């Protein structure tokens, strides 16, 4: 049985229709079963530049181009599938195709030969030209990008770039031109140039792409060197071993050989495969692949140890459903645990996770007494804590300042301080530390707050309800008591996505769910996308990172133009990461180019509705865009409903998107909050005026001392919304534009 490797990003190959893809699948399936079968017609090419090249018969009109590697993996050869072309074209391409190991960095490189000099028949991966003295002398003048200075020798002799590509990069007059060159380069070379555009040091570029000081083992023969090169992280951007026929079929039939589910950037792969001595934090901007890494890592850990109890969780049930679907897409055969604590990957929202803990761990009386000060049972969840806080603030004569006696302040104080520290008495609350809280409280103010807390808890005892933060705090204490009783921890590994939106009781639950140790917590977060709650410091919550933190900077979703717009929304604001270090966007860059975002000022709301409908119709009718890939994002639900109704009146089929999956055949209209974790080909940010963004109602609900933090959340929300667009982004408003657009409209 032959070993099979699939190559991605074969730009020389045009997209095949489904009927040919089915035949390609049949061909490769037969090749895997018996490469000597006569019906495959695996044949060498006379006069080819590489004796390893072969073509195989897909059908009478199409042939596959392959490389056959005879070095041993077991006793079977390895075939590298490069693509399928019409019969005569495949033979001509094969004559000029070559497979080799880049001597500078050890990356496996394949060249698909050109046809009659046509520009659309480009090299798949261009290897560096021979390092002659002439090449070194072509350009000795250094070029500087963002403070870093490079020469041709740096790029060819230390990175391994193709000499022609390196010369064009050095000749680029500005960063935008260099990004354009990078966008048209293939594989690792494009990634290297994007790093160059952000001013990364040569050593940093080499590290991110996984290059070593001894790239090629000269003791191996050429075929063995090729197989060894397949293990190089940058090689895996374009080449992957296909482990089984089911995975192979998904790759072939999917038609996207560069799909995230198969090929990873070397930096992403590093965080998927690496083991850590404790909790690890992976940060990165929107679209940099943090979720992809978490999903692949969950799969890798489950494959490595089928007995491992793994939890993959995130902020809410909608995002958790997306994670579960993506995990099944990645590997339909991966065991998904149906019950918390069973072997396999258990996927759910973190609030549901807390509820599952309480359902599975028995009597919660002792935990409730420790957390709430009284024994209780799990009955039903309180879904509207704001109303209860508002009622007690109005009915209890506490003496608390009106600006503090608000549901927002009281709930945050209750969760971040009282539940997090298991405060059950006034004496404890009077002395407890309040790290990270923007408002300083005097002793009389603490007494006043405690009166309201007691009234809130009394209401809970009367109606037998518990809020989700209380359930989480109880679940954390229940898990602590379980370990104290010698029953051990419930799971072995926890992976958390969108971690920036979790609050203190979430972290208490996670810390007590898994023992502190190797690969205990994998945390994916972006503080710039924190749109809920208050900032936290992991070290204060028992999560010890101690240097185990890295950041992804390459955006795979949005174009460079859209990324620049989204990042400009954050300009001038100061953000802290989850270790209370300054968070920066300085190195963020995109692997794609596209049109500039459009900013459309309208004379009134009716004109804005007309303009949005007109834009959507032009995309659908003139550009043949699938309506389901178009989204209109609004700040609130009232505006969302208005746009759904107005678009329908203007002959645009649209649906409001709540917690249910997106519908086919309709434009999606949703709030900016709901858009978190999603992406669309075309996005319209509607109603971005000073009345809606930032939300005046939201800003009024927080104390003066918390206004700056609330404004950061509003800024982050607009950043999240703007970064949902893969291709086209349009911003509309009537009246006065939002001040948060700021320099993004300059």
XYZ file of C-alpha atoms in Angstrom:
746
model
C 0.000 0.000 0.000
C 1.578 3.289 -1.117
C 2.069 6.241 1.214
C 0.237 9.318 -0.051
C 1.103 12.989 0.274
C -1.213 15.720 -0.994
C 0.147 19.077 -2.170
C -1.850 22.270 -1.645
C -1.845 25.689 -3.306
C -1.074 24.335 -6.751
C -1.675 27.640 -8.505
C -0.745 26.124 -11.824
C -3.862 23.931 -11.630
C -7.254 25.340 -12.518
C -10.199 24.389 -10.305
C -11.727 21.084 -11.368
C -15.439 20.452 -11.552
C -17.094 17.868 -9.318
C -17.169 15.098 -11.909
C -13.378 15.262 -12.294
C -12.889 15.503 -8.526
C -14.809 12.248 -8.151
C -12.487 10.604 -10.675
C -9.424 12.039 -8.909
C -10.692 10.484 -5.686
C -11.172 7.116 -7.391
C -7.691 7.335 -8.920
C -5.951 8.126 -5.633
C -7.942 5.497 -3.755
C -6.737 2.872 -6.244
C -3.195 4.254 -6.059
C -3.229 3.908 -2.284
C -4.500 0.327 -2.476
C -2.124 -0.910 -5.225
C 0.201 1.470 -7.045
C 1.171 -1.309 -9.477
C -2.366 -1.760 -10.816
C -2.133 -1.577 -14.659
C -5.292 0.531 -14.977
C -3.568 3.450 -13.240
C -0.997 3.819 -16.004
C 1.627 5.285 -13.657
C 4.294 6.260 -16.173
C 7.604 8.150 -16.148
C 8.118 11.007 -18.608
C 10.893 10.734 -21.155
C 13.294 13.646 -21.043
C 11.886 15.009 -17.764
C 14.110 17.197 -15.595
C 13.286 15.077 -12.541
C 13.367 11.268 -12.811
C 10.883 11.022 -9.918
C 8.031 12.634 -11.856
C 5.159 10.432 -12.979
C 1.761 10.882 -14.555
C -1.248 8.693 -13.876
C -4.485 8.131 -15.749
C -7.511 9.790 -14.110
C -9.649 9.195 -17.215
C -9.184 9.366 -20.981
C -8.869 13.163 -20.910
C -7.134 13.924 -17.613
C -3.884 12.827 -16.001
C -2.456 13.373 -12.541
C 1.086 14.678 -11.993
C 2.926 12.859 -9.200
C 6.364 12.373 -7.751
C 7.388 8.857 -6.745
C 9.813 8.617 -3.827
C 11.421 5.213 -3.458
C 13.102 5.746 -0.098
C 11.496 3.472 2.432
C 8.623 4.206 4.784
C 8.069 0.608 5.694
C 8.430 -1.226 2.372
C 6.219 1.013 0.251
C 6.975 3.972 -2.004
C 5.583 7.443 -1.352
C 3.603 9.283 -4.011
C 3.249 13.066 -3.841
C 0.132 14.159 -5.697
C 0.630 17.615 -7.257
C -2.595 18.021 -9.215
C -4.626 16.985 -12.250
C -4.635 18.562 -15.721
C -5.909 17.759 -19.230
C -3.906 14.907 -20.758
C -1.469 16.786 -23.022
C -1.046 19.669 -20.602
C -0.208 17.280 -17.765
C 2.518 15.593 -19.784
C 4.099 18.906 -20.809
C 3.997 20.186 -17.248
C 5.492 16.961 -15.910
C 8.470 17.296 -18.269
C 9.450 20.561 -16.563
C 8.447 19.644 -12.997
C 10.941 19.094 -10.225
C 10.960 18.165 -6.553
C 13.822 19.235 -4.297
C 14.814 20.283 -0.808
C 15.730 23.924 -0.310
C 19.347 23.780 0.874
C 19.013 26.934 2.976
C 15.972 26.058 5.076
C 15.163 22.391 4.417
C 11.698 23.098 3.001
C 10.395 20.675 0.390
C 9.739 22.510 -2.883
C 8.009 21.405 -6.026
C 8.069 23.188 -9.359
C 5.243 22.748 -11.816
C 6.716 23.548 -15.237
C 5.503 26.478 -17.329
C 3.561 26.064 -20.563
C 4.711 28.234 -23.444
C 5.511 31.082 -21.052
C 1.838 31.673 -20.194
C 1.494 33.749 -17.061
C -1.280 31.615 -15.642
C 1.024 28.593 -15.499
C 3.153 29.721 -12.599
C 5.563 27.740 -10.509
C 3.915 25.979 -7.607
C 6.759 26.650 -5.185
C 9.759 28.435 -6.631
C 13.126 27.244 -5.274
C 16.005 29.652 -4.834
C 18.280 29.984 -7.829
C 21.866 28.716 -7.445
C 23.822 30.900 -5.027
C 26.430 32.202 -7.468
C 28.668 35.183 -6.921
C 26.615 36.949 -9.610
C 23.416 36.487 -7.593
C 25.090 37.866 -4.495
C 26.264 40.929 -6.392
C 22.907 41.800 -7.976
C 21.776 43.934 -5.053
C 24.104 44.694 -2.185
C 22.332 47.866 -1.113
C 20.190 47.135 1.956
C 16.492 47.942 2.084
C 14.753 48.988 5.299
C 11.217 48.088 6.423
C 9.917 49.408 9.729
C 13.412 49.887 11.111
C 14.844 46.557 9.908
C 17.520 46.492 7.208
C 17.811 43.639 4.708
C 19.994 42.744 1.749
C 19.630 40.207 -1.037
C 22.039 37.930 0.800
C 19.830 38.022 3.919
C 16.796 36.919 1.958
C 18.435 34.266 -0.213
C 21.245 32.929 1.982
C 19.492 33.087 5.376
C 15.793 32.746 4.555
C 16.045 30.782 1.290
C 13.827 32.969 -0.893
C 13.898 32.687 -4.654
C 16.439 35.248 -5.915
C 14.018 36.887 -8.358
C 11.354 37.189 -5.663
C 13.879 38.587 -3.184
C 15.017 41.202 -5.693
C 11.439 42.334 -6.317
C 10.873 42.561 -2.572
C 13.983 44.679 -2.103
C 12.910 46.945 -4.952
C 9.458 47.544 -3.425
C 9.123 51.299 -2.790
C 6.841 50.898 0.237
C 5.203 48.426 2.595
C 1.973 48.223 0.554
C 3.881 47.136 -2.544
C 5.718 44.508 -0.534
C 2.418 43.172 0.846
C 1.136 42.947 -2.732
C 4.209 40.935 -3.755
C 3.718 38.664 -0.732
C 0.056 38.097 -1.597
C 1.043 36.681 -4.981
C 3.871 34.521 -3.655
C 3.017 30.959 -2.718
C 3.294 29.149 0.569
C 6.115 29.852 2.978
C 7.667 32.499 0.720
C 4.555 34.666 0.961
C 4.553 34.270 4.747
C 8.229 35.244 4.923
C 7.602 38.402 2.901
C 4.649 39.357 5.105
C 6.916 39.043 8.122
C 9.423 41.228 6.280
C 6.716 43.838 5.670
C 6.071 44.120 9.410
C 9.761 44.658 10.128
C 10.399 41.243 11.648
C 14.035 40.350 12.170
C 15.515 37.636 9.940
C 15.975 35.408 12.981
C 12.295 35.908 13.881
C 11.220 34.951 10.352
C 13.317 31.806 10.513
C 11.922 30.916 13.937
C 8.282 31.406 12.929
C 8.744 29.233 9.843
C 10.540 26.544 11.836
C 13.925 26.779 10.083
C 16.980 25.231 11.754
C 20.741 25.694 11.448
C 21.117 22.197 9.946
C 18.292 22.051 7.388
C 19.577 19.113 5.313
C 21.114 15.873 6.559
C 23.814 15.188 3.957
C 24.230 11.611 5.208
C 20.854 10.726 3.634
C 20.311 10.088 -0.043
C 18.094 12.475 -2.046
C 14.889 10.489 -1.629
C 15.435 10.184 2.109
C 16.135 13.911 2.302
C 12.810 14.578 0.594
C 10.932 12.419 3.071
C 12.767 14.089 5.932
C 11.854 17.520 4.501
C 8.173 16.590 4.698
C 8.543 16.846 8.478
C 9.671 20.479 8.248
C 6.892 22.820 9.535
C 6.996 25.088 6.477
C 6.754 22.046 4.184
C 3.500 21.122 5.907
C 1.996 24.377 4.637
C 1.832 22.680 1.223
C 2.351 18.946 1.789
C 0.532 16.606 4.125
C 0.478 12.857 4.621
C -3.079 11.583 4.263
C -3.606 9.065 7.029
C -6.803 7.403 5.852
C -9.217 7.305 2.936
C -11.935 9.239 4.744
C -9.631 12.195 5.295
C -8.384 11.936 1.731
C -11.895 12.002 0.346
C -12.775 15.105 2.375
C -9.724 16.889 0.975
C -10.393 15.890 -2.631
C -14.136 16.467 -2.620
C -13.816 19.696 -0.676
C -12.020 21.198 -3.630
C -9.959 23.462 -1.363
C -6.533 21.959 -0.896
C -5.467 24.871 1.315
C -8.387 24.396 3.719
C -7.591 25.130 7.353
C -8.649 21.640 8.312
C -5.677 20.123 6.477
C -2.851 22.659 6.224
C -1.512 24.907 8.969
C 1.019 27.712 9.095
C 4.223 26.517 10.835
C 3.570 28.862 13.741
C 0.029 27.508 14.159
C 1.251 23.931 13.904
C 3.827 24.615 16.610
C 1.109 25.519 19.113
C -0.985 22.536 18.037
C 1.801 20.015 18.578
C 3.896 21.478 21.396
C 3.529 20.284 24.972
C 3.627 22.855 27.774
C 4.553 22.464 31.432
C 1.449 24.323 32.562
C -1.188 26.766 31.390
C -0.455 28.342 28.002
C -1.982 31.538 26.587
C -2.238 32.090 22.828
C -3.327 35.589 21.854
C -3.843 37.168 18.448
C -6.033 39.510 16.473
C -9.287 38.623 14.767
C -8.827 36.059 12.005
C -5.336 34.923 13.032
C -6.420 31.319 13.583
C -6.589 30.976 17.375
C -9.767 28.918 17.119
C -8.231 26.759 14.398
C -5.263 26.026 16.645
C -7.537 25.133 19.575
C -9.591 22.733 17.449
C -6.536 21.037 15.937
C -4.921 20.822 19.362
C -8.002 19.148 20.849
C -7.902 16.590 18.042
C -4.159 16.019 18.440
C -4.481 15.370 22.173
C -7.435 13.012 21.681
C -5.522 11.055 19.028
C -2.395 10.866 21.177
C -4.301 9.482 24.180
C -7.751 7.946 23.504
C -8.336 7.722 27.266
C -7.805 11.472 27.806
C -10.744 13.493 29.105
C -10.649 16.744 27.181
C -12.883 19.807 27.448
C -13.186 22.334 24.621
C -15.232 25.318 25.743
C -15.968 28.943 24.965
C -18.027 31.919 26.074
C -21.529 30.835 25.011
C -23.508 27.917 23.602
C -23.704 29.378 20.075
C -19.927 29.594 19.734
C -19.613 26.174 21.350
C -21.926 24.709 18.699
C -19.647 26.205 16.045
C -16.621 24.613 17.725
C -18.327 21.232 17.812
C -19.290 21.441 14.140
C -15.761 22.466 13.163
C -14.283 19.610 15.188
C -16.529 17.104 13.408
C -15.588 18.621 10.052
C -11.922 18.264 10.895
C -12.329 14.642 11.949
C -15.775 12.978 11.767
C -14.412 9.916 13.571
C -13.025 11.805 16.559
C -14.681 10.592 19.784
C -16.856 13.372 21.177
C -17.731 12.770 24.834
C -21.425 12.974 25.648
C -20.853 13.342 29.367
C -18.381 15.534 31.202
C -15.477 13.451 32.494
C -15.724 10.719 29.845
C -12.825 9.959 27.458
C -12.908 12.028 24.296
C -13.563 15.706 23.623
C -16.447 17.275 25.527
C -17.659 20.498 23.851
C -20.060 22.985 25.435
C -20.439 26.604 26.486
C -18.835 27.377 29.802
C -22.096 28.241 31.587
C -23.523 24.870 30.542
C -20.265 23.330 31.718
C -20.874 24.655 35.227
C -24.395 23.296 35.229
C -23.119 19.896 34.061
C -20.653 19.799 36.977
C -23.411 20.369 39.517
C -25.666 17.784 37.882
C -22.933 15.150 38.012
C -21.345 15.735 41.412
C -24.250 15.204 43.805
C -25.385 17.236 46.835
C -24.259 20.869 46.590
C -25.192 21.851 50.163
C -21.625 22.146 51.446
C -20.519 24.094 48.370
C -23.467 26.481 48.698
C -22.714 27.140 52.356
C -19.086 27.964 51.495
C -19.965 30.250 48.571
C -23.352 31.755 49.510
C -23.469 31.355 53.270
C -26.498 29.066 53.231
C -27.344 25.566 52.025
C -29.492 25.211 48.939
C -30.278 22.871 46.072
C -29.937 23.317 42.319
C -33.385 24.316 41.104
C -33.637 26.759 38.228
C -31.455 29.442 36.664
C -32.107 33.125 37.019
C -31.874 34.595 33.541
C -32.456 38.251 34.395
C -30.251 39.338 37.275
C -30.468 42.978 36.170
C -34.133 43.137 37.201
C -33.437 41.691 40.639
C -30.576 44.135 41.263
C -32.755 47.018 40.110
C -35.591 45.915 42.391
C -33.407 45.565 45.494
C -31.653 48.884 44.794
C -35.054 50.591 44.708
C -36.608 48.771 47.668
C -33.683 48.635 50.135
C -32.559 51.765 51.946
C -28.851 51.101 51.621
C -27.498 54.631 51.391
C -25.383 53.695 48.363
C -24.721 56.468 45.856
C -27.199 56.351 42.984
C -24.356 56.159 40.429
C -23.220 52.902 42.076
C -26.630 51.435 42.814
C -26.981 50.202 39.240
C -27.415 46.635 37.974
C -24.156 46.849 36.012
C -21.962 47.896 38.926
C -23.631 45.609 41.462
C -23.477 42.515 39.236
C -19.808 43.065 38.408
C -18.969 43.618 42.075
C -20.892 40.496 43.022
C -19.141 38.316 40.451
C -15.599 39.742 40.462
C -15.238 40.237 44.223
C -17.915 38.525 46.314
C -18.370 35.247 44.437
C -14.734 35.081 43.344
C -13.562 35.350 46.974
C -16.439 33.308 48.445
C -17.543 36.205 50.622
C -20.441 35.303 52.937
C -20.240 37.975 55.667
C -19.936 41.739 55.937
C -16.756 41.308 57.977
C -15.134 39.401 55.125
C -16.349 41.856 52.483
C -15.084 44.828 54.501
C -11.541 43.454 54.288
C -11.431 41.606 50.957
C -9.180 42.912 48.173
C -10.897 44.234 45.044
C -8.208 43.986 42.341
C -9.105 45.334 38.936
C -12.244 47.184 40.081
C -12.297 50.734 38.733
C -14.293 52.191 41.638
C -12.690 52.476 45.089
C -15.139 51.902 47.945
C -14.999 53.395 51.415
C -16.061 51.287 54.387
C -19.539 52.938 54.524
C -19.928 52.229 50.812
C -18.980 48.592 51.328
C -21.569 48.336 54.092
C -24.173 49.803 51.724
C -23.218 47.376 48.943
C -23.435 44.446 51.346
C -26.982 45.394 52.330
C -27.985 45.071 48.671
C -26.103 41.775 48.321
C -27.952 40.360 51.312
C -31.275 41.456 49.791
C -30.281 39.905 46.452
C -29.412 36.607 48.117
C -32.590 36.694 50.180
C -34.585 37.000 46.964
C -32.712 33.982 45.588
C -33.610 31.924 48.662
C -37.246 32.912 48.362
C -37.667 31.999 44.697
C -35.177 29.113 44.698
C -33.162 30.514 41.810
C -29.457 30.777 41.084
C -27.773 33.040 38.559
C -25.237 31.604 36.146
C -22.281 33.202 37.993
C -23.555 31.616 41.210
C -23.837 28.237 39.484
C -20.277 28.598 38.226
C -18.969 29.547 41.669
C -20.809 26.592 43.207
C -19.452 24.261 40.528
C -15.902 25.456 41.211
C -16.313 24.853 44.951
C -17.926 21.469 44.322
C -14.927 20.448 42.246
C -12.551 21.682 44.956
C -14.382 19.619 47.570
C -14.295 16.617 45.228
C -10.505 16.767 45.025
C -10.246 17.394 48.758
C -12.228 14.197 49.298
C -9.692 12.254 47.239
C -11.881 11.720 44.177
C -9.479 13.429 41.801
C -9.996 15.969 39.050
C -12.818 15.551 36.573
C -10.844 16.093 33.341
C -7.263 15.968 32.058
C -7.039 18.904 29.624
C -9.063 22.070 29.048
C -8.976 24.281 25.955
C -10.734 27.664 26.088
C -11.620 29.834 23.091
C -12.655 33.528 23.308
C -11.198 33.530 26.805
C -11.080 37.327 27.037
C -14.849 37.389 27.706
C -14.767 35.095 30.731
C -15.211 36.484 34.235
C -13.856 35.474 37.629
C -16.229 32.598 38.383
C -15.595 31.121 34.925
C -11.907 30.972 35.770
C -12.559 29.499 39.198
C -14.475 26.671 37.518
C -11.741 26.052 34.944
C -8.966 26.086 37.546
C -10.714 23.439 39.651
C -11.756 21.327 36.681
C -8.213 20.192 35.836
C -5.100 19.597 37.896
C -2.320 22.137 37.571
C 0.381 20.539 35.425
C 1.461 19.697 31.857
C -1.040 20.771 29.177
C -3.680 21.589 31.793
C -5.104 24.813 30.298
C -4.796 26.095 26.730
C -6.185 29.639 26.562
C -6.967 31.365 23.249
C -7.834 35.039 23.616
C -7.696 38.520 22.126
C -8.093 41.367 24.596
C -9.001 43.681 21.724
C -12.156 41.592 21.234
C -13.360 41.719 24.832
C -16.956 42.901 24.537
C -18.361 41.457 27.762
C -17.552 41.891 31.414
C -14.462 43.332 33.036
C -10.755 42.668 32.439
C -9.138 40.016 34.621
C -5.596 39.146 35.637
C -5.044 35.399 35.314
C -2.375 35.322 38.012
C -4.915 36.615 40.550
C -7.297 33.793 39.614
C -4.875 30.927 40.134
C -3.851 30.625 36.461
C -0.047 30.700 36.277
C 1.243 31.515 32.803
C 4.845 32.443 33.801
C 6.195 33.082 30.327
C 4.081 30.504 28.506
C 2.382 33.007 26.193
C 2.690 33.712 22.467
C 0.873 35.850 19.923
C -0.356 35.146 16.377
C -0.201 38.117 14.014
C -1.025 36.842 10.514
C -4.689 37.396 9.605
C -6.187 34.775 7.276
C -9.730 36.123 7.145
C -9.773 39.771 6.173
C -7.962 41.658 3.457
C -5.098 43.996 4.308
C -7.373 46.949 3.615
C -10.145 45.717 5.903
C -7.636 44.807 8.596
C -6.152 48.306 8.505
C -9.631 49.788 8.897
C -10.544 47.492 11.798
C -7.266 48.102 13.633
C -7.590 51.877 13.172
C -10.765 51.722 15.293
C -8.549 50.685 18.215
C -6.086 53.510 17.590
C -5.356 55.675 20.615
C -6.915 53.269 23.124
C -4.860 51.375 25.686
C -5.564 47.662 26.135
C -4.108 45.156 28.582
C -3.797 41.435 27.958
C -4.809 38.824 30.508
C -1.466 39.141 32.261
C -1.907 42.913 32.538
C 0.749 43.687 29.918
C 0.196 46.286 27.201
C -1.563 44.773 24.164
C -0.470 45.969 20.732
C -1.670 45.657 17.134
C 1.641 46.790 15.645
C 2.554 43.461 14.018
C -0.870 42.485 12.677
C -0.910 41.898 8.919
C -3.052 40.132 6.349
C -2.222 37.489 3.758
C -4.824 38.875 1.329
C -5.532 42.043 -0.621
C -8.850 43.557 -1.626
C -10.793 46.785 -2.149
C -10.695 49.641 0.344
C -13.624 49.772 2.786
C -16.401 52.101 1.642
C -17.780 54.742 3.995
C -21.240 55.951 3.025
C -22.851 58.964 4.669
C -26.634 59.176 4.159
C -28.909 62.161 4.552
C -31.422 60.361 6.770
C -32.344 56.848 8.030
C -34.635 56.168 5.045
C -31.836 56.991 2.610
C -29.541 54.665 4.565
C -32.019 51.808 4.230
C -32.249 52.503 0.495
C -28.463 52.529 0.143
C -27.991 49.256 2.032
C -30.618 47.531 -0.147
C -29.008 48.949 -3.294
C -25.551 47.662 -2.308
C -26.849 44.182 -1.526
C -28.749 43.960 -4.812
C -25.636 44.949 -6.757
C -23.585 42.242 -5.023
C -26.210 39.580 -5.692
C -27.219 40.584 -9.216
C -23.999 41.950 -10.691
C -21.315 40.030 -8.788
C -23.371 36.847 -8.240
C -22.553 36.735 -4.536
C -24.406 34.112 -2.491
C -26.907 36.064 -0.337
C -26.118 33.886 2.692
C -22.531 35.203 2.661
C -23.717 38.811 2.989
C -24.283 40.260 6.459
C -25.747 43.492 7.782
C -24.528 44.188 11.310
C -26.325 46.573 13.661
C -25.586 47.786 17.188
C -28.878 46.620 18.684
C -31.810 44.289 18.153
C -34.311 47.056 17.380
C -32.168 48.255 14.474
C -31.693 44.652 13.378
C -35.439 44.098 13.157
C -35.900 47.378 11.326
C -33.345 46.415 8.676
C -34.887 42.964 8.156
C -38.279 44.560 7.583
C -36.919 47.374 5.409
C -34.856 45.042 3.213
C -37.913 42.866 2.641
C -39.881 45.934 1.570
C -37.087 46.660 -0.916
C -37.169 43.143 -2.441
C -34.134 41.791 -0.570
C -34.704 38.453 1.180
C -33.241 38.842 4.658
C -33.461 36.984 7.962
C -32.597 37.995 11.512
C -29.902 35.773 12.961
C -30.236 34.988 16.664
C -28.909 31.796 18.221
C -29.924 29.589 15.310
C -27.532 28.750 12.439
C -27.451 30.996 9.364
C -30.094 30.256 6.720
C -29.304 29.642 3.072
C -30.619 31.909 0.346
C -31.082 34.919 2.622
C -29.001 37.920 3.619
C -28.079 37.625 7.306
C -28.984 40.536 9.586
C -27.552 40.333 13.088
C -26.233 42.392 15.938
C -22.547 43.151 16.267
C -22.468 41.041 19.432
C -23.932 38.030 17.604
C -21.311 38.323 14.865
C -18.492 37.279 17.198
C -16.760 34.187 15.845
C -18.405 34.470 12.413
C -17.232 35.614 8.982
C -18.920 36.716 5.764
C -17.758 37.587 2.262
C -19.490 40.994 2.343
C -20.337 42.990 5.465
C -22.281 46.212 5.932
C -21.899 47.942 9.287
C -25.159 49.875 9.426
C -26.196 52.731 11.674
C -22.673 53.625 12.791
C -23.679 57.071 14.021
C -23.002 58.886 17.270
C -26.383 57.867 18.723
C -25.834 54.114 18.333
C -22.060 53.600 18.412
C -21.128 53.799 21.202
C -24.488 52.903 22.668
C -25.667 55.813 24.798
C -27.846 53.484 26.868
C -24.887 51.220 27.646
C -22.680 54.139 28.574
C -25.317 55.618 30.906
C -25.617 52.348 32.818
C -22.049 52.372 34.174
C -20.535 54.572 36.903
C -18.321 57.473 35.902
C -15.218 55.617 37.105
C -16.019 52.745 34.704
C -16.776 54.909 31.672
C -13.320 54.456 30.149
C -13.600 50.679 30.408
C -17.109 50.734 28.935
C -15.865 52.814 26.016
C -13.117 50.242 25.393
C -15.798 47.563 25.117
C -17.732 49.662 22.604
C -14.563 50.215 20.585
C -13.807 46.499 20.719
C -17.327 45.703 19.550
C -16.912 47.845 16.443
C -13.507 46.235 15.832
C -15.074 42.761 16.084
C -17.816 43.754 13.637
C -15.420 45.288 11.099
C -13.183 42.211 11.158
C -15.998 39.842 10.123
C -15.591 40.772 6.414
C -13.464 38.508 4.234
C -13.678 40.668 1.115
C -15.836 43.808 0.967
C -16.627 46.070 3.923
C -19.078 48.994 3.855
C -19.914 51.355 6.715
C -23.113 53.418 6.579
C -24.667 56.069 8.812
C -26.992 59.050 8.771
C -26.609 62.177 10.831
C -23.285 62.500 12.630
C -20.858 59.623 12.199
C -19.612 57.720 15.237
C -16.581 59.221 16.936
C -15.177 55.676 17.153
C -14.579 55.689 13.399
C -12.043 58.443 14.029
C -8.923 58.043 11.929
C -10.430 55.065 10.075
C -12.277 57.537 7.838
C -9.317 59.826 7.199
